């Protein structure tokens, strides 16, 4: 079992670029595999989760070449996927599994999908339910709620579906199924979630419409061509360094080429409300393309804040590192409406409460978030990340300002989203 040993630092200094965005990398491979002709992806996230997506499309006969962060896909069109010979494996990647189920439901062949021991515990009903309404036949444990599942071939028909939980994975899964369905598929979002699928549809010239809360595709769609896709740096990876720079005394960090899609920048907005010294410079990008920019952060005296409502989906993956920031903020921080954190790679409400408490923080879990009182000094200890990559990296940041050494156990899964994390942290650490 892999572990990370972190010693406290004097401060953090430097300029860095984080690897490519995970959500966008997955979607680029999926749509590139359905396109006709060559798709070139640059700054692709070469991590275990995205390699699971590549592996799955290779298993369905797509020619994909990868060299570091460059990927070339020779697609043969919307209806070119081949029946896989083995069970498809999404590894640890919930995004791969959930979005792919929509795509598989629309194929003229039967397939089976599984994942690792963590993913096999995560609920799939949120996508399986509406896909069955579209006519899909999906079976597995607990009526297809848990992997492994079998997806049998059925003709799909478009439906109107109001998402009960704000989820980009569910929205994207239904939109992909909608590409193969007869008629109109309309997805209504309670609050906006990341819109990378919609932006990727635009990049591939796939027609869709967005009016208010409704996103609509009409299937079956016409063939579309391969594209050049440049993946921005992942704001969810940058978030660890943003918070590290804010809470470590005497630090200044500059992060280059970070994706700044407004459906992902909730953490930055909240940190600014907490008093963070942060500079944001946007690059020039074409309308509709993913916004990119550079961030500068300097150590700041943060104050407690209340977080809930529409901002929650805009910072959903950042809550573990946000909890670390809140332990160093003056006053009380309350997080509400974040119950979906319980079904991420681990129960993140519980994991962050247990681990940060062990490090000396005042953190109380609630059914839908935490109450955190700060600032509290942290102390190094031996803690498990529960195999959750974002919990592991959040604890590594907390360990930078802790007294004594921290050993984080079960850190192998950092590779699912951020290979090279500990080397990058070491490069900017001044001791
Ligand atoms: C993702 C959506 C989010 C997020 C996940 C990636 C995506 O999940 O937590 O890491 O790429 O669509 P939900 O859709 O379950 O909120």
Coordinates of C-alpha atoms and ligand atoms in Angstrom, one line a residue:
X1 CA 0.0 0.0 0.0
X2 CA 1.4 3.4 -1.0
X3 CA 1.9 6.1 1.6
X4 CA 2.8 9.8 1.6
X5 CA 5.1 11.2 4.2
X6 CA 4.8 15.0 4.5
X7 CA 7.1 17.2 6.6
X8 CA 6.0 20.8 7.5
X9 CA 7.3 23.6 5.3
X10 CA 8.6 27.1 5.9
X11 CA 6.7 28.4 3.0
X12 CA 5.7 27.7 -0.6
X13 CA 7.1 29.6 -3.6
X14 CA 7.0 29.2 -7.4
X15 CA 5.2 29.0 -10.7
X16 CA 3.5 25.7 -11.7
X17 CA 1.1 24.2 -14.2
X18 CA -1.2 21.4 -13.2
X19 CA -2.1 18.4 -15.5
X20 CA -5.1 18.5 -17.9
X21 CA -8.7 18.6 -16.7
X22 CA -10.1 15.1 -15.9
X23 CA -13.8 15.8 -16.9
X24 CA -12.7 17.4 -20.3
X25 CA -10.2 14.6 -21.0
X26 CA -12.8 11.9 -20.6
X27 CA -15.3 13.7 -22.8
X28 CA -12.7 14.4 -25.5
X29 CA -11.9 10.7 -25.8
X30 CA -15.6 9.7 -25.8
X31 CA -16.6 12.2 -28.6
X32 CA -13.4 11.7 -30.5
X33 CA -14.2 8.0 -30.6
X34 CA -17.6 8.7 -32.1
X35 CA -16.4 11.3 -34.6
X36 CA -15.4 10.6 -38.2
X37 CA -11.7 11.2 -38.8
X38 CA -8.9 12.2 -36.6
X39 CA -9.2 13.9 -33.2
X40 CA -6.0 15.3 -31.7
X41 CA -6.0 16.0 -27.9
X42 CA -3.3 18.0 -26.3
X43 CA -2.6 18.4 -22.5
X44 CA -4.7 15.3 -22.0
X45 CA -4.8 14.1 -18.4
X46 CA -2.6 11.0 -18.4
X47 CA -4.1 9.6 -15.2
X48 CA -5.5 6.2 -14.3
X49 CA -9.1 7.4 -14.6
X50 CA -8.6 8.8 -18.1
X51 CA -6.6 5.7 -19.2
X52 CA -9.7 3.6 -18.1
X53 CA -11.8 5.6 -20.6
X54 CA -9.2 5.1 -23.4
X55 CA -9.0 1.3 -22.6
X56 CA -12.7 1.0 -22.9
X57 CA -12.9 2.6 -26.3
X58 CA -9.9 0.6 -27.5
X59 CA -11.8 -2.5 -26.4
X60 CA -14.6 -1.4 -28.7
X61 CA -12.3 -1.2 -31.7
X62 CA -11.3 2.5 -31.7
X63 CA -7.8 3.3 -32.8
X64 CA -6.2 5.4 -30.1
X65 CA -2.6 6.4 -29.8
X66 CA -1.2 8.1 -26.7
X67 CA 2.2 9.6 -26.1
X68 CA 2.3 11.4 -22.7
X69 CA -0.3 14.1 -22.7
X70 CA -1.0 13.8 -26.5
X71 CA -3.7 11.6 -27.7
X72 CA -4.7 10.8 -31.3
X73 CA -8.0 9.1 -32.1
X74 CA -8.9 7.8 -35.5
X75 CA -12.7 7.7 -35.3
X76 CA -14.9 5.8 -37.8
X77 CA -18.1 7.5 -37.0
X78 CA -21.1 7.4 -34.7
X79 CA -22.1 3.8 -35.4
X80 CA -18.6 2.3 -35.6
X81 CA -18.1 0.9 -32.1
X82 CA -17.5 -2.9 -32.1
X83 CA -18.9 -5.3 -29.5
X84 CA -16.2 -5.7 -26.8
X85 CA -14.8 -9.2 -26.2
X86 CA -14.4 -8.8 -22.5
X87 CA -16.2 -7.0 -19.7
X88 CA -15.4 -3.2 -19.9
X89 CA -13.6 -1.9 -16.8
X90 CA -14.0 1.7 -15.6
X91 CA -11.4 1.2 -12.8
X92 CA -12.0 3.9 -10.1
X93 CA -13.7 6.3 -12.4
X94 CA -17.3 7.2 -11.6
X95 CA -17.4 9.7 -14.5
X96 CA -16.3 7.0 -17.0
X97 CA -18.9 4.5 -15.7
X98 CA -21.9 6.9 -15.5
X99 CA -21.4 8.7 -18.7
X100 CA -20.5 5.6 -20.6
X101 CA -23.7 3.8 -19.5
X102 CA -25.6 6.3 -21.6
X103 CA -23.4 5.7 -24.6
X104 CA -23.5 1.9 -24.2
X105 CA -27.3 1.9 -23.9
X106 CA -27.5 3.3 -27.4
X107 CA -25.3 0.6 -29.1
X108 CA -26.5 -2.2 -31.2
X109 CA -24.7 -4.8 -29.1
X110 CA -24.7 -6.1 -25.5
X111 CA -21.9 -5.0 -23.2
X112 CA -20.9 -5.5 -19.6
X113 CA -19.3 -2.9 -17.4
X114 CA -17.5 -3.1 -14.0
X115 CA -15.1 -1.1 -11.9
X116 CA -12.7 -1.4 -8.9
X117 CA -13.8 -2.2 -5.4
X118 CA -14.5 1.5 -4.6
X119 CA -16.5 2.1 -7.8
X120 CA -18.5 -1.2 -7.3
X121 CA -19.8 0.4 -4.1
X122 CA -21.0 3.7 -5.8
X123 CA -24.7 4.0 -6.9
X124 CA -25.5 3.9 -10.6
X125 CA -29.3 4.2 -10.2
X126 CA -29.2 7.9 -10.9
X127 CA -28.2 7.1 -14.5
X128 CA -29.7 3.6 -14.9
X129 CA -33.2 4.8 -13.8
X130 CA -33.6 7.5 -16.6
X131 CA -31.9 5.3 -19.2
X132 CA -34.4 2.6 -18.5
X133 CA -37.1 5.2 -19.0
X134 CA -35.5 5.8 -22.4
X135 CA -36.0 2.1 -23.2
X136 CA -32.6 0.8 -22.2
X137 CA -32.3 -2.7 -20.7
X138 CA -29.7 -2.6 -17.9
X139 CA -29.4 -5.3 -15.2
X140 CA -27.1 -6.0 -12.3
X141 CA -27.0 -6.1 -8.5
X142 CA -29.9 -4.2 -6.9
X143 CA -31.6 -3.8 -10.3
X144 CA -28.5 -2.3 -11.9
X145 CA -27.7 0.1 -9.1
X146 CA -24.2 -1.4 -8.6
X147 CA -21.5 -2.5 -11.1
X148 CA -21.0 -5.0 -12.7
X149 CA -24.0 -4.4 -15.0
X150 CA -25.1 -5.8 -18.3
X151 CA -26.4 -3.4 -21.0
X152 CA -28.5 -5.1 -23.6
X153 CA -29.3 -3.7 -27.0
X154 CA -32.5 -1.8 -27.3
X155 CA -33.8 1.1 -29.4
X156 CA -33.9 4.2 -27.3
X157 CA -36.4 7.0 -27.4
X158 CA -35.9 10.6 -26.2
X159 CA -37.5 11.6 -22.9
X160 CA -37.8 14.8 -20.8
X161 CA -36.0 14.2 -17.5
X162 CA -35.7 16.6 -14.6
X163 CA -32.6 15.7 -12.6
X164 CA -33.4 15.0 -8.9
X165 CA -29.7 15.6 -8.0
X166 CA -27.6 18.3 -9.7
X167 CA -25.2 16.0 -11.5
X168 CA -23.1 16.6 -14.6
X169 CA -22.5 12.9 -14.9
X170 CA -26.2 12.1 -15.2
X171 CA -26.8 15.0 -17.5
X172 CA -24.0 14.0 -19.8
X173 CA -25.0 10.3 -19.7
X174 CA -28.5 11.2 -20.9
X175 CA -27.2 13.6 -23.5
X176 CA -24.9 10.9 -25.0
X177 CA -27.8 8.4 -25.0
X178 CA -29.8 11.1 -26.7
X179 CA -27.4 11.2 -29.6
X180 CA -28.5 7.6 -30.4
X181 CA -32.2 7.9 -29.4
X182 CA -35.2 8.6 -31.6
X183 CA -36.6 12.0 -30.9
X184 CA -35.9 14.7 -28.4
X185 CA -34.0 14.2 -25.2
X186 CA -34.4 17.1 -22.8
X187 CA -32.5 17.3 -19.5
X188 CA -33.6 19.9 -16.9
X189 CA -31.1 20.8 -14.3
X190 CA -32.2 22.1 -10.8
X191 CA -29.0 24.2 -10.6
X192 CA -26.2 24.5 -13.2
X193 CA -23.6 21.8 -13.2
X194 CA -20.3 21.7 -15.2
X195 CA -21.2 22.2 -18.9
X196 CA -18.1 20.5 -20.5
X197 CA -20.3 18.0 -22.5
X198 CA -22.3 20.9 -24.0
X199 CA -19.0 22.8 -24.8
X200 CA -17.6 19.6 -26.3
X201 CA -20.8 19.2 -28.4
X202 CA -20.1 22.7 -29.7
X203 CA -16.5 21.9 -30.5
X204 CA -17.6 18.9 -32.5
X205 CA -20.5 20.8 -34.1
X206 CA -23.1 18.5 -32.6
X207 CA -26.4 20.4 -32.6
X208 CA -28.1 20.9 -29.2
X209 CA -30.0 23.7 -27.6
X210 CA -29.8 25.3 -24.2
X211 CA -32.7 27.4 -22.9
X212 CA -32.8 28.3 -19.2
X213 CA -32.5 25.0 -17.3
X214 CA -33.2 22.8 -20.3
X215 CA -30.6 21.2 -22.5
X216 CA -32.0 19.4 -25.6
X217 CA -30.5 17.1 -28.3
X218 CA -32.4 15.5 -31.2
X219 CA -31.4 12.0 -32.2
X220 CA -30.2 10.2 -34.0
X221 CA -27.6 13.0 -34.7
X222 CA -25.8 13.4 -38.1
X223 CA -22.2 12.3 -38.3
X224 CA -19.6 14.8 -37.0
X225 CA -15.9 15.2 -37.7
X226 CA -12.8 14.8 -35.6
X227 CA -11.3 18.0 -34.0
X228 CA -8.3 19.5 -32.2
X229 CA -9.0 19.7 -28.5
X230 CA -6.7 21.5 -26.1
X231 CA -7.4 20.5 -22.5
X232 CA -7.0 23.3 -19.9
X233 CA -5.3 22.6 -16.5
X234 CA -7.7 21.0 -14.0
X235 CA -9.0 23.6 -11.6
X236 CA -9.8 20.7 -9.2
X237 CA -6.1 19.9 -9.1
X238 CA -5.1 23.5 -9.0
X239 CA -7.4 23.9 -5.9
X240 CA -4.9 22.0 -3.7
X241 CA -2.2 24.5 -4.5
X242 CA -4.5 27.5 -4.2
X243 CA -5.4 26.6 -0.7
X244 CA -1.8 25.5 0.2
X245 CA -0.6 29.0 -0.9
X246 CA -3.3 30.7 1.1
X247 CA -2.8 28.9 4.4
X248 CA 1.0 28.4 4.5
X249 CA 2.6 31.6 6.0
X250 CA 4.9 33.6 3.7
X251 CA 3.8 31.9 0.5
X252 CA 3.3 33.2 -3.1
X253 CA 2.3 30.8 -5.9
X254 CA 1.4 31.3 -9.6
X255 CA -0.6 28.7 -11.4
X256 CA -0.6 28.8 -15.2
X257 CA -3.2 27.7 -17.8
X258 CA -6.0 26.7 -15.4
X259 CA -9.5 26.0 -16.7
X260 CA -11.8 28.7 -15.4
X261 CA -15.2 27.5 -16.6
X262 CA -17.7 29.4 -14.4
X263 CA -19.4 26.1 -13.6
X264 CA -16.2 25.0 -11.9
X265 CA -15.0 28.2 -10.1
X266 CA -17.1 28.0 -6.9
X267 CA -14.1 27.4 -4.7
X268 CA -12.4 30.5 -6.0
X269 CA -15.5 32.6 -5.4
X270 CA -15.9 31.3 -1.8
X271 CA -12.2 31.8 -1.0
X272 CA -12.5 35.4 -2.3
X273 CA -15.5 35.9 0.0
X274 CA -13.3 34.5 2.9
X275 CA -10.7 37.2 2.2
X276 CA -8.2 35.4 0.0
X277 CA -5.6 37.4 -1.8
X278 CA -6.0 36.0 -5.3
X279 CA -5.3 37.4 -8.8
X280 CA -7.0 36.0 -11.8
X281 CA -5.9 36.8 -15.4
X282 CA -8.1 35.3 -18.2
X283 CA -6.5 34.4 -21.5
X284 CA -8.1 35.3 -24.8
X285 CA -10.3 32.3 -25.9
X286 CA -13.0 31.9 -28.6
X287 CA -16.6 32.3 -27.5
X288 CA -18.0 29.0 -26.3
X289 CA -14.5 27.5 -25.8
X290 CA -13.4 26.5 -22.3
X291 CA -12.1 29.7 -20.5
X292 CA -8.5 29.5 -19.3
X293 CA -6.4 31.8 -17.1
X294 CA -3.6 32.2 -14.7
X295 CA -4.0 32.5 -10.9
X296 CA -1.8 34.1 -8.3
X297 CA -2.3 33.4 -4.6
X298 CA -0.6 34.8 -1.5
X299 CA -1.0 33.9 2.2
X300 CA -4.2 35.4 3.5
X301 CA -6.0 35.7 6.8
X302 CA -9.3 33.9 6.0
X303 CA -12.6 34.3 7.8
X304 CA -15.4 31.7 8.2
X305 CA -18.2 31.5 5.7
X306 CA -21.5 29.8 5.0
X307 CA -21.6 27.6 1.9
X308 CA -24.8 26.1 0.4
X309 CA -27.3 26.1 -2.5
X310 CA -26.4 26.8 -6.1
X311 CA -22.6 27.1 -5.5
X312 CA -22.3 23.5 -4.2
X313 CA -22.2 21.8 -7.7
X314 CA -19.7 24.5 -8.8
X315 CA -17.2 23.3 -6.2
X316 CA -18.3 19.7 -5.6
X317 CA -14.9 18.1 -5.9
X318 CA -13.2 20.9 -3.9
X319 CA -14.9 20.3 -0.6
X320 CA -12.1 18.1 0.9
X321 CA -9.6 20.9 0.4
X322 CA -12.1 23.6 1.3
X323 CA -12.5 21.8 4.7
X324 CA -8.8 22.2 5.2
X325 CA -9.0 25.9 4.4
X326 CA -11.9 26.4 6.8
X327 CA -9.8 24.9 9.7
X328 CA -7.5 27.9 9.3
X329 CA -10.3 30.6 8.9
X330 CA -11.3 32.8 11.8
X331 CA -14.8 32.0 13.0
X332 CA -17.3 29.4 12.0
X333 CA -17.7 27.9 8.6
X334 CA -20.9 26.0 7.8
X335 CA -21.3 23.8 4.7
X336 CA -24.9 22.8 3.8
X337 CA -26.7 20.9 0.9
X338 CA -23.5 18.9 0.1
X339 CA -25.0 15.4 0.9
X340 CA -23.7 14.1 -2.5
X341 CA -20.2 14.1 -0.9
X342 CA -21.2 10.9 0.8
X343 CA -21.3 9.0 -2.5
X344 CA -18.0 10.2 -4.0
X345 CA -14.8 8.1 -4.1
X346 CA -15.4 7.8 -0.3
X347 CA -17.9 9.3 2.2
X348 CA -16.1 12.6 2.1
X349 CA -18.2 14.2 4.8
X350 CA -17.1 11.5 7.2
X351 CA -13.5 11.0 6.0
X352 CA -12.6 14.7 6.2
X353 CA -14.3 15.0 9.7
X354 CA -12.5 12.0 11.1
X355 CA -9.0 12.8 9.6
X356 CA -9.0 16.5 10.3
X357 CA -10.2 15.9 13.8
X358 CA -7.3 13.6 14.3
X359 CA -5.0 16.4 13.1
X360 CA -6.5 18.7 15.8
X361 CA -9.2 20.6 13.9
X362 CA -12.6 21.5 15.2
X363 CA -14.8 19.9 12.6
X364 CA -18.3 18.4 13.1
X365 CA -19.9 16.4 10.4
X366 CA -23.7 17.0 9.7
X367 CA -26.0 15.1 7.4
X368 CA -25.2 17.5 4.5
X369 CA -21.9 19.1 5.3
X370 CA -19.8 20.3 8.3
X371 CA -19.5 22.9 10.9
X372 CA -15.8 23.9 11.2
X373 CA -14.4 26.3 13.8
X374 CA -11.1 28.0 13.3
X375 CA -8.3 28.8 13.2
X376 CA -6.8 25.7 14.9
X377 CA -3.2 24.6 14.9
X378 CA -2.8 21.2 13.2
X379 CA -0.6 18.3 14.4
X380 CA 1.1 15.6 12.3
X381 CA -0.1 12.1 12.7
X382 CA -0.7 8.8 10.9
X383 CA -4.0 8.8 8.9
X384 CA -5.6 6.9 6.2
X385 CA -7.1 8.5 3.1
X386 CA -9.6 5.6 2.7
X387 CA -8.3 5.2 -0.9
X388 CA -9.8 8.5 -1.9
X389 CA -7.5 10.6 -4.1
X390 CA -8.9 14.0 -3.1
X391 CA -9.0 13.2 0.6
X392 CA -5.3 12.1 0.3
X393 CA -4.2 15.4 -1.4
X394 CA -6.3 17.6 0.9
X395 CA -4.6 15.9 3.9
X396 CA -1.2 16.4 2.3
X397 CA -1.9 20.2 2.1
X398 CA -3.0 20.2 5.8
X399 CA 0.2 18.4 6.7
X400 CA 2.3 21.3 5.3
X401 CA 1.3 23.5 8.2
X402 CA 1.0 20.8 10.8
X403 CA 3.5 20.4 13.7
X404 CA 5.6 17.3 13.1
X405 CA 5.4 14.7 10.4
X406 CA 2.2 13.3 8.8
X407 CA 2.0 9.9 7.2
X408 CA -1.0 9.5 4.9
X409 CA -1.8 5.9 4.1
X410 CA -3.5 4.4 1.0
X411 CA -2.5 7.1 -1.4
X412 CA -2.2 5.0 -4.6
X413 CA -5.3 6.6 -6.0
X414 CA -3.8 10.0 -6.2
X415 CA -2.8 8.7 -9.7
X416 CA -6.4 8.5 -10.7
X417 CA -6.5 12.3 -11.1
X418 CA -3.1 13.9 -10.4
X419 CA 0.0 11.9 -11.3
X420 CA 3.0 13.9 -10.1
X421 CA 1.2 15.6 -7.3
X422 CA 3.8 14.9 -4.6
X423 CA 6.7 15.9 -6.8
X424 CA 5.0 19.2 -7.7
X425 CA 4.4 19.8 -4.0
X426 CA 8.0 19.1 -3.2
X427 CA 9.3 21.4 -6.0
X428 CA 7.5 24.5 -4.5
X429 CA 8.2 23.6 -0.8
X430 CA 10.8 25.7 1.0
X431 CA 12.1 24.1 4.2
Ligands
LIG1 C1 -18.0 15.0 -13.0 C2 -19.1 15.4 -12.3 C3 -19.2 15.4 -10.8 C4 -17.8 15.4 -10.2 C5 -16.9 14.3 -10.9 C6 -16.7 14.6 -12.3 C7 -18.0 15.0 -14.5 O1 -19.9 14.3 -10.4 O2 -17.9 15.1 -8.8 O3 -15.6 14.3 -10.3 O4 -17.0 14.9 -15.1 O5 -19.1 15.1 -15.0 P1 -21.5 14.4 -10.2 O6 -22.1 14.5 -11.6 O7 -21.9 13.1 -9.6 O8 -21.8 15.6 -9.4

